[in-house]
CSV table of C-alpha atoms and ligand atoms in Angstrom, one decimal:
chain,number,residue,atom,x,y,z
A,1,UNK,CA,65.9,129.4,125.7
A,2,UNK,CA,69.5,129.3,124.4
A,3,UNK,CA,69.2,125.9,123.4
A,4,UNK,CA,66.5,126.5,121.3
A,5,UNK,CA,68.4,128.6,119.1
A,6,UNK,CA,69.7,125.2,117.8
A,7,UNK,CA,66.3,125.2,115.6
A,8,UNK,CA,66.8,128.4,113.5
A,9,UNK,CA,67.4,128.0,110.0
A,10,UNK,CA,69.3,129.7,107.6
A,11,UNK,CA,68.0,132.8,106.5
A,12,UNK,CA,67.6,133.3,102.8
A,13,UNK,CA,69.0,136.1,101.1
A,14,UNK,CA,65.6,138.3,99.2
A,15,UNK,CA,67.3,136.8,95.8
A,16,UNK,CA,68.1,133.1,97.0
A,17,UNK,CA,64.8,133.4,98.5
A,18,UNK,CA,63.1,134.8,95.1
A,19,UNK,CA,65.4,132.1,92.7
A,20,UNK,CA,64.0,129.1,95.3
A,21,UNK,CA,60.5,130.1,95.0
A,22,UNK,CA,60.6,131.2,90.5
A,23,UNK,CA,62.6,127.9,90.3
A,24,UNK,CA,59.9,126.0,92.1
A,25,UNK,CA,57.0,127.7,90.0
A,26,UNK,CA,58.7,127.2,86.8
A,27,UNK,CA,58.3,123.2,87.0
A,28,UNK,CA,54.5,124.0,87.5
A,29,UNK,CA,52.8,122.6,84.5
A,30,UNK,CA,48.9,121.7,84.8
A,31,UNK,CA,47.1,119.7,81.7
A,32,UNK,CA,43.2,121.4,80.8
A,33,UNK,CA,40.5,121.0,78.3
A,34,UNK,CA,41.7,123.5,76.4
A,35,UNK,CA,44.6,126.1,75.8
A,36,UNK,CA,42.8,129.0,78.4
A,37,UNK,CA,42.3,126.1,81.0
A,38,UNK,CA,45.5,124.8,80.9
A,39,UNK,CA,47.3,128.6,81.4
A,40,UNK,CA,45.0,129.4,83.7
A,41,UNK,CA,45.6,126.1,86.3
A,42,UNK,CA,49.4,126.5,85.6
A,43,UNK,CA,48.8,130.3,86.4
A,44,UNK,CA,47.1,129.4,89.2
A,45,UNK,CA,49.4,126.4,90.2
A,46,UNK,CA,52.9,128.7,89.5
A,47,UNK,CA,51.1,131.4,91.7
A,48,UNK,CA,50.1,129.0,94.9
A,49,UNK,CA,53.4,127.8,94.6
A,50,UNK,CA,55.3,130.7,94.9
A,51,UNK,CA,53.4,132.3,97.1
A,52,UNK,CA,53.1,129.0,99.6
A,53,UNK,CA,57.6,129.1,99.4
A,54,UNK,CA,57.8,132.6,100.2
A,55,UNK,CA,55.4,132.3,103.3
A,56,UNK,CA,56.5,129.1,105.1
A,57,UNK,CA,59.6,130.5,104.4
A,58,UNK,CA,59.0,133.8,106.2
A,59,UNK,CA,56.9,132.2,108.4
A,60,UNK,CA,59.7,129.9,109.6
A,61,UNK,CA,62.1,132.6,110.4
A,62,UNK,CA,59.4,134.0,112.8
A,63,UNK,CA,58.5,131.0,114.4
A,64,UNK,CA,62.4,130.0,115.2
A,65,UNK,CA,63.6,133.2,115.9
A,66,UNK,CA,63.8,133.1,120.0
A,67,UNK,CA,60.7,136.0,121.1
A,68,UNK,CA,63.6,138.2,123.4
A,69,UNK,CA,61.4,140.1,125.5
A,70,UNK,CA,62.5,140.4,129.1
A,71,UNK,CA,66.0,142.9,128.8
A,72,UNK,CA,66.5,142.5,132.7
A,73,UNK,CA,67.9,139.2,132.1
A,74,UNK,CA,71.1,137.1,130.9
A,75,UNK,CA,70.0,135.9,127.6
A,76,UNK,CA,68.3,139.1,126.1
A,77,UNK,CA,71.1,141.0,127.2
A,78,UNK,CA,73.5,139.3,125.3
A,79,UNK,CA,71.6,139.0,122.6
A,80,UNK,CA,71.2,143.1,122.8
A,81,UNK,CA,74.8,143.0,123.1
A,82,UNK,CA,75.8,140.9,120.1
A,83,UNK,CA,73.0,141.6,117.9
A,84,UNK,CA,71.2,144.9,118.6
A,85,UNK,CA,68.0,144.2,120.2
A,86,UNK,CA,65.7,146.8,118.6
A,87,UNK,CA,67.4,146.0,115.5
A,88,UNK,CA,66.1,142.3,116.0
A,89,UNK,CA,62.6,142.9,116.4
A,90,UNK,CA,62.3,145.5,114.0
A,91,UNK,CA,63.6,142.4,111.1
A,92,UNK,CA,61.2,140.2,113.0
A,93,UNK,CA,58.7,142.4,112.5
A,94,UNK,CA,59.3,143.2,108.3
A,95,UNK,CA,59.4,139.8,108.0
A,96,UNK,CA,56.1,138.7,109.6
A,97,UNK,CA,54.8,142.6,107.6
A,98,UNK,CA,56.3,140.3,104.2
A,99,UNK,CA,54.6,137.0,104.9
A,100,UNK,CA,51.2,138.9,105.1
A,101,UNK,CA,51.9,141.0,101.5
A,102,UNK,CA,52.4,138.0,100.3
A,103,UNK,CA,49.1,135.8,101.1
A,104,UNK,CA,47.4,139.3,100.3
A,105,UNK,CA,49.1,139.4,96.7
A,106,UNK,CA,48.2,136.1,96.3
A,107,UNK,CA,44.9,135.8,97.2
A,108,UNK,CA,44.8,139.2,95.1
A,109,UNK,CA,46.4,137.5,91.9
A,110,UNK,CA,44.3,134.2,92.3
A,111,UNK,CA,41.0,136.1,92.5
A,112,UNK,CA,42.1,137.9,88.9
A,113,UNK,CA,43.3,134.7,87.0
A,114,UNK,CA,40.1,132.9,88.2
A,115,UNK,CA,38.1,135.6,86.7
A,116,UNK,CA,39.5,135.9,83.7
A,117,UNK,CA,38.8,134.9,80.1
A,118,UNK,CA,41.7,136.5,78.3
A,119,UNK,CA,45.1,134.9,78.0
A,120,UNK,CA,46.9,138.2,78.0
A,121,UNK,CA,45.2,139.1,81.5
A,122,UNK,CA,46.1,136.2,82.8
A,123,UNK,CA,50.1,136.5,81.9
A,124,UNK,CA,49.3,140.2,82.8
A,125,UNK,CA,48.1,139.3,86.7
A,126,UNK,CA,50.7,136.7,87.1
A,127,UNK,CA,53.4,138.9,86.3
A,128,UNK,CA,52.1,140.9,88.0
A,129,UNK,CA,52.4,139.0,91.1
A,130,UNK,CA,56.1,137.7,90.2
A,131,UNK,CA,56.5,141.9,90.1
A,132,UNK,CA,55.2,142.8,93.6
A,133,UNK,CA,56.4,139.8,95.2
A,134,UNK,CA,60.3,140.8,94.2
A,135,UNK,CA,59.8,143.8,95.2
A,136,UNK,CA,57.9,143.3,98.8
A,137,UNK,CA,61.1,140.7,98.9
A,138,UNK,CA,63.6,143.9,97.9
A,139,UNK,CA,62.0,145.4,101.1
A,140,UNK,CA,63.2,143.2,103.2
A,141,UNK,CA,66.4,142.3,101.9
A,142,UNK,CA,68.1,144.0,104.6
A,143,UNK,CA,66.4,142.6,107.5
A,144,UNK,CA,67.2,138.9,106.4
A,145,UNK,CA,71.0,140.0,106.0
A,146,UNK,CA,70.3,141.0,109.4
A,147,UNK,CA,69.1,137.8,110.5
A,148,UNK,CA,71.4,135.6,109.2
A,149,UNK,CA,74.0,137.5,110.7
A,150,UNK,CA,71.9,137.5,114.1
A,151,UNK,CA,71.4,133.5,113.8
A,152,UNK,CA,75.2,132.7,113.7
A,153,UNK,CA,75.8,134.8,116.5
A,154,UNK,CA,72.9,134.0,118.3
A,155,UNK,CA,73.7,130.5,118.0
A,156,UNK,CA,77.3,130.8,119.4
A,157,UNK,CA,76.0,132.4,122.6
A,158,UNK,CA,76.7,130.0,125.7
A,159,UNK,CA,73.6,128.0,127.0
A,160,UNK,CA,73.7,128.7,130.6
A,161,UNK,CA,70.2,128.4,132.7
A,162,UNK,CA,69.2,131.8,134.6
A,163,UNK,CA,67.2,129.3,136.4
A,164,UNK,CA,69.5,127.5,138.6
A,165,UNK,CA,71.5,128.9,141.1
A,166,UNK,CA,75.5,130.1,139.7
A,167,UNK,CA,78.7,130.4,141.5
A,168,UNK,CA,80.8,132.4,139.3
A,169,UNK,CA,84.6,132.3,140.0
A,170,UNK,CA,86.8,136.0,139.6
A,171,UNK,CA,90.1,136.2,139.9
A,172,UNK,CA,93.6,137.4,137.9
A,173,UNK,CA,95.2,135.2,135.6
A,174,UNK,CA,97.1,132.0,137.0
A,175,UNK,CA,95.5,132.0,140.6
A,176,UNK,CA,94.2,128.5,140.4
A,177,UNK,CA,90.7,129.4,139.4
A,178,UNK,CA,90.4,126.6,136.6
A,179,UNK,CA,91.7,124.2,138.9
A,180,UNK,CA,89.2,124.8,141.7
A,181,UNK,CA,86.0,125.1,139.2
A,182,UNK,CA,87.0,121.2,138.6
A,183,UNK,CA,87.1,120.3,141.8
A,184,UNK,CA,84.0,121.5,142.6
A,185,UNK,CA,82.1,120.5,139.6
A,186,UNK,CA,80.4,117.0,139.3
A,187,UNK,CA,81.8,116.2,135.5
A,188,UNK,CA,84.3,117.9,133.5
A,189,UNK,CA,83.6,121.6,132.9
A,190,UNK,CA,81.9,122.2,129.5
A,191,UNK,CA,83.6,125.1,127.6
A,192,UNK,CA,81.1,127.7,125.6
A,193,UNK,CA,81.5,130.6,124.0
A,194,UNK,CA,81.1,134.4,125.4
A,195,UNK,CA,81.3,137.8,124.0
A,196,UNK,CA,84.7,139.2,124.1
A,197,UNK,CA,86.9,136.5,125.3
A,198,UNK,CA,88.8,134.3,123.5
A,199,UNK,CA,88.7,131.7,125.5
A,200,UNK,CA,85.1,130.8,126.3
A,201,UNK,CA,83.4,130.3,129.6
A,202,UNK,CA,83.4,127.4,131.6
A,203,UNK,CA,80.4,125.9,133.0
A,204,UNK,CA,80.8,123.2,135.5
A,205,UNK,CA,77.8,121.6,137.7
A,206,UNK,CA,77.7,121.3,141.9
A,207,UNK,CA,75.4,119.4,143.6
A,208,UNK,CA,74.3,118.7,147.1
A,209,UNK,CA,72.3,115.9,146.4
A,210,UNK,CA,69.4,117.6,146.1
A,211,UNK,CA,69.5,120.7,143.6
A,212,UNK,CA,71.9,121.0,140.7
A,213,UNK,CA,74.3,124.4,140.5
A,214,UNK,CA,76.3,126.2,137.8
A,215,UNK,CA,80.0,126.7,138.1
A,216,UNK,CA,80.9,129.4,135.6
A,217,UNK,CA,84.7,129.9,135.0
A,218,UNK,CA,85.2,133.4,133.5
A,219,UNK,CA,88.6,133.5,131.9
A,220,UNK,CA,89.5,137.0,130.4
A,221,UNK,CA,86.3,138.4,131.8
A,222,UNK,CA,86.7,139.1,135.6
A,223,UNK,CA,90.5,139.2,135.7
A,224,UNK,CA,90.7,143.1,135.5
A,225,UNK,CA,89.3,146.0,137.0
A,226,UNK,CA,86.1,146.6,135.1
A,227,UNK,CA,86.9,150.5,134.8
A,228,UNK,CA,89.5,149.4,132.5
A,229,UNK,CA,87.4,147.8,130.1
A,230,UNK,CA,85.7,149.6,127.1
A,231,UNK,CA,81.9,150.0,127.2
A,232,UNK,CA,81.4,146.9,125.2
A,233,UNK,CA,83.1,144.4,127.5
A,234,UNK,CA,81.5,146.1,130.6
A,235,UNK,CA,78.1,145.1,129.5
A,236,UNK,CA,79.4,141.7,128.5
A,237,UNK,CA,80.5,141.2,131.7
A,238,UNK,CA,77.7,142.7,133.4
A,239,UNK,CA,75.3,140.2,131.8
A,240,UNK,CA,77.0,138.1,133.9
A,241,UNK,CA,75.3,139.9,136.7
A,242,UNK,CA,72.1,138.5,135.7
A,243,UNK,CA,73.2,134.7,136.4
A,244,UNK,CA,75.1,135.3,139.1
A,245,UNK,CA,73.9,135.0,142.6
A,246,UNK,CA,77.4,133.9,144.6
A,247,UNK,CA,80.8,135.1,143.4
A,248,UNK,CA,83.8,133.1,144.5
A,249,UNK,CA,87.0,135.0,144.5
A,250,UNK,CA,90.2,133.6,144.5
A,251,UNK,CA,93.2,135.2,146.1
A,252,UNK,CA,96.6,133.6,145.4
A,253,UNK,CA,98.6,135.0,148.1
A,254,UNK,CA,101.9,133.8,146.5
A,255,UNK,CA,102.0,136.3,144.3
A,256,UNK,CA,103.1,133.1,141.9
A,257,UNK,CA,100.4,134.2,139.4
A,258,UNK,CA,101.9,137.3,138.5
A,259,UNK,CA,99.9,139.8,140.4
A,260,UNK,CA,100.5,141.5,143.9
A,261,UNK,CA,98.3,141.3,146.4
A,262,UNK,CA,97.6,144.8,146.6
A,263,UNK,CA,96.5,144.5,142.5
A,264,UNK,CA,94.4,141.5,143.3
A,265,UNK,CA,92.3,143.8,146.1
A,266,UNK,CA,92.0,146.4,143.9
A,267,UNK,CA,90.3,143.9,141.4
A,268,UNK,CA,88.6,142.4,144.2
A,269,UNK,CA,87.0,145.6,145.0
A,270,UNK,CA,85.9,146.6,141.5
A,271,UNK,CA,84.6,142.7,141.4
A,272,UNK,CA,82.3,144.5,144.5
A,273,UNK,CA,81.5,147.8,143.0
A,274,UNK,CA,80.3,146.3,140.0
A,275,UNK,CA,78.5,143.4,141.4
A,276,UNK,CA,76.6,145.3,144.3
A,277,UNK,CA,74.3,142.9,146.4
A,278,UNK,CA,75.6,139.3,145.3
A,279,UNK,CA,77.4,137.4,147.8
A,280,UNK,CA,81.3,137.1,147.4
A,281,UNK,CA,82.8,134.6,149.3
A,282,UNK,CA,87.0,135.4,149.3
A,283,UNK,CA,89.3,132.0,149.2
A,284,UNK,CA,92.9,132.4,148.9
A,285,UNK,CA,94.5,129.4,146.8
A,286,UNK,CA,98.2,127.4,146.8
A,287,UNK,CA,97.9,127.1,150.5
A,288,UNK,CA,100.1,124.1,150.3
A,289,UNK,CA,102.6,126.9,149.4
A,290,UNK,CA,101.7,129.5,151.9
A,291,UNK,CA,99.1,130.2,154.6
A,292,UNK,CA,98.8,133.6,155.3
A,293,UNK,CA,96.8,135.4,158.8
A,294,UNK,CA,94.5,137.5,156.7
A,295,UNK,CA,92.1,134.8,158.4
A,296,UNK,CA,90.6,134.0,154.8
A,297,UNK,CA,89.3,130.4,154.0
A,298,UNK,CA,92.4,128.8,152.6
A,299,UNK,CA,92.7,125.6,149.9
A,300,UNK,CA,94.5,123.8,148.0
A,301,UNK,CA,93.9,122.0,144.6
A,302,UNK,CA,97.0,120.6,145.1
A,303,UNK,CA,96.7,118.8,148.1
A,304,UNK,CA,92.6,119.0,148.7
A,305,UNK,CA,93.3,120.9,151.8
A,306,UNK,CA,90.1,122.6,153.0
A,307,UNK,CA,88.6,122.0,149.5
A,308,UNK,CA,85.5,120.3,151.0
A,309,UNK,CA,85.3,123.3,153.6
A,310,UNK,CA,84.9,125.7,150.6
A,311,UNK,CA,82.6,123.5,148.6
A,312,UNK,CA,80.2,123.5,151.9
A,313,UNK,CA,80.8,127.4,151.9
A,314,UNK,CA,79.5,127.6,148.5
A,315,UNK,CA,77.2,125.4,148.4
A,316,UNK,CA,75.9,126.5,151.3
A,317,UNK,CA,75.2,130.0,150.3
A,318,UNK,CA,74.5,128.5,146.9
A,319,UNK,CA,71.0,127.1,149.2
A,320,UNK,CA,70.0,130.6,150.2
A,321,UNK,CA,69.2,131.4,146.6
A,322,UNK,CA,65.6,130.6,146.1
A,323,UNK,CA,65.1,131.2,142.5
A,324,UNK,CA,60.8,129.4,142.5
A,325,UNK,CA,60.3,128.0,139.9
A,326,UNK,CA,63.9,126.0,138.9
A,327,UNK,CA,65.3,124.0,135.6
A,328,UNK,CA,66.7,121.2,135.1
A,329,UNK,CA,70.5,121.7,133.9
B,1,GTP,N1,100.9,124.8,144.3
B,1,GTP,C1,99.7,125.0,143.8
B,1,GTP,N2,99.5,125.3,142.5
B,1,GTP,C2,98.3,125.5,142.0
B,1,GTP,C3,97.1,125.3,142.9
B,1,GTP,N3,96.1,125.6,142.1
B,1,GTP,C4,96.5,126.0,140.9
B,1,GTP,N4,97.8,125.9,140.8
B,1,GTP,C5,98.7,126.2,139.7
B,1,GTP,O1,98.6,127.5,139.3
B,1,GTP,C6,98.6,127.6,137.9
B,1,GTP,C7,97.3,128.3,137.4
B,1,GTP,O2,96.2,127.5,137.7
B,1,GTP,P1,94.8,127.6,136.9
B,1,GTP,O3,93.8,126.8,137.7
B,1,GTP,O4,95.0,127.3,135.5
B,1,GTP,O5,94.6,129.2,137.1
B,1,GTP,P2,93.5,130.1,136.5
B,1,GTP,O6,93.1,131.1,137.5
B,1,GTP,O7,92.4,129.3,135.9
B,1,GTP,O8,94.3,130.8,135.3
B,1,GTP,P3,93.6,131.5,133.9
B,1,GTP,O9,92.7,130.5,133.3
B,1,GTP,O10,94.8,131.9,133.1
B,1,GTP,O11,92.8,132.7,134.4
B,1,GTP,C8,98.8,126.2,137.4
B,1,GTP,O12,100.1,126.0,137.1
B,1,GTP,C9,98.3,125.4,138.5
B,1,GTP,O13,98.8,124.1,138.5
B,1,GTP,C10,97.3,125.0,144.2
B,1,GTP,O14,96.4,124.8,145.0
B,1,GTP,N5,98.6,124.8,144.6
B,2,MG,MG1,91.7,129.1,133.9
């Protein structure tokens, strides 16, 4: 779905909107038999116009707009989290409510310049219609702010598939989790952007000949305890849960990272609390520095040592997830 948000326009502001449509009808100019049939076909032609820019316009913005429906689910979630979900639909929503006003007052202002004899009526129902059309426009004004400000965000959100089964690496700073997610992945890891980190995701791809999987790198998300983190970053993190079916955490035992062991447990165990019922499979990393009898699998990027071992390990548990019906990534 996250691709598609490629496709949304730029949402016009009510008065770029209003200035695109008046500036359209203004060229309008329609030859007659006389003076009365020559203001009424450029009345009717300045009307049609403007009212055919304001709804393809609107209509657009509806049709582009991603439908977010599902809230139990990666995508929607972040959008929730960056945008305000009920905040989305309701501009949806006063946006499609606009696009009907506006065939309605159209239809409405056609039917009365058609009908009429008298200049003055005429210049009286097309004003009118420039009148009602600002102001349905004015109604709105603040739901296309909205959505502008909802597309740019919308469109920096990561395209990850919920579709195809994820390994997500955890871990404190400086353990050797970057370095492992490129050893396991297929190509070089693509970096996207994520709520509340600086630094992006990473999303690498597995494969075991015959399915593809995700590699998600998570730098400044799962490297401390989530009851340190504000409410905000929680829920980013969380929507993590969603595309996560294994977790791989990496220990570094050396200590060389920066962070005791006993801190990197603790963290390991919120990593559990937090993300009840998904696998976590527990590597400890740098083992060409120092193997340690906790019994753990043990690697090295370094030297490749018992790299292959872990990428069975993952992919193996990787091949338990049955997700039905799976995408192409
Ligand atoms: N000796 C040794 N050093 C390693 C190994 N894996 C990673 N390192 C080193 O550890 C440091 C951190 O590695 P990264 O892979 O960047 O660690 P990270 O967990 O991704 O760190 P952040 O992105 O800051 O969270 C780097 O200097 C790596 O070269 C390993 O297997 N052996
Ligand atoms: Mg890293």
């Amino acid at each position: 779905m996250a691709s598609e948000t490629a496709k949304i326009p730029t949402v016009l502001s009510a008065d770029e909107l209003l200035d695109k449509a008046f500036g359209r009808a203004s060229k309008v100019s329609i030859g007659g038999s006389d003076a009365l049939d020559r203001l009424k076909k450029t009345s009717l032609g300045k009307v049609t116009a403007i009212g055919d820019i304001i709804k393809d316009t609107l209509d657009k913005y509806v049709d582009t707009f991603p439908r977010i429906e599902k809230e139990e689910d990666f995508f929607p979630e972040l959008v929730n989290l960056v945008v305000g979900l009920d905040q989305y639909k309701k501009s949806l929503g006063a946006v499609k409510w606009a696009s009907n006003r506006t065939e309605i007052l159209r239809k409405e202002a056609l039917r009365k310049i058609r009908r009429s004899k008298d200049p003055r009526f005429i210049d009286m129902a097309r004003n009118e219609f420039y009148g009602r059309i600002s102001s349905v426009l004015r109604q709105i004004s603040k739901d296309l702010l909205f959505l502008q400000s909802a597309r740019d965000k919308i469109r920096k959100l990561p395209y990850v598939s919920a579709k195809v089964p994820t390994l997500v690496v955890a871990g404190f700073p400086n353990v050797g989790k970057s370095r492992i997610v490129t050893e396991l992945s297929t190509a070089e890891p693509e970096i996207a952007p994520y709520p509340f980190t600086t630094k992006g995701i990473v999303i690498g791809h597995m494969d075991d000949g015959w399915r593809r999987f995700q590699v998600i790198d998570t730098p400044g998300l799962l490297d401390r305890e989530l009851e340190e983190r504000n409410a905000i970053e929680r829920q980013a993190i969380l929507a993590l849960k969603y595309l996560t079916h294994v977790i791989l955490f990496v220990i570094d035992p050396t200590e060389t990272c920066g962070y005791t062991l006993e801190k990197q447990t603790a963290l390991l165990e919120s990593v559990q609390r937090g993300f009840g019922g998904v696998e976590i499979i527990i590597a400890e990393s740098k083992s060409d520095m120092l193997h340690t009898d906790s019994g753990r699998l043990s690697f090295s990027s370094e030297t490749g040592e018992n790299v292959d071992t872990l990428r069975k390990t993952v992919v193996d548990a990787l091949r338990r997830i049955d997700l039905g019906e799976e995408e192409d990534v």
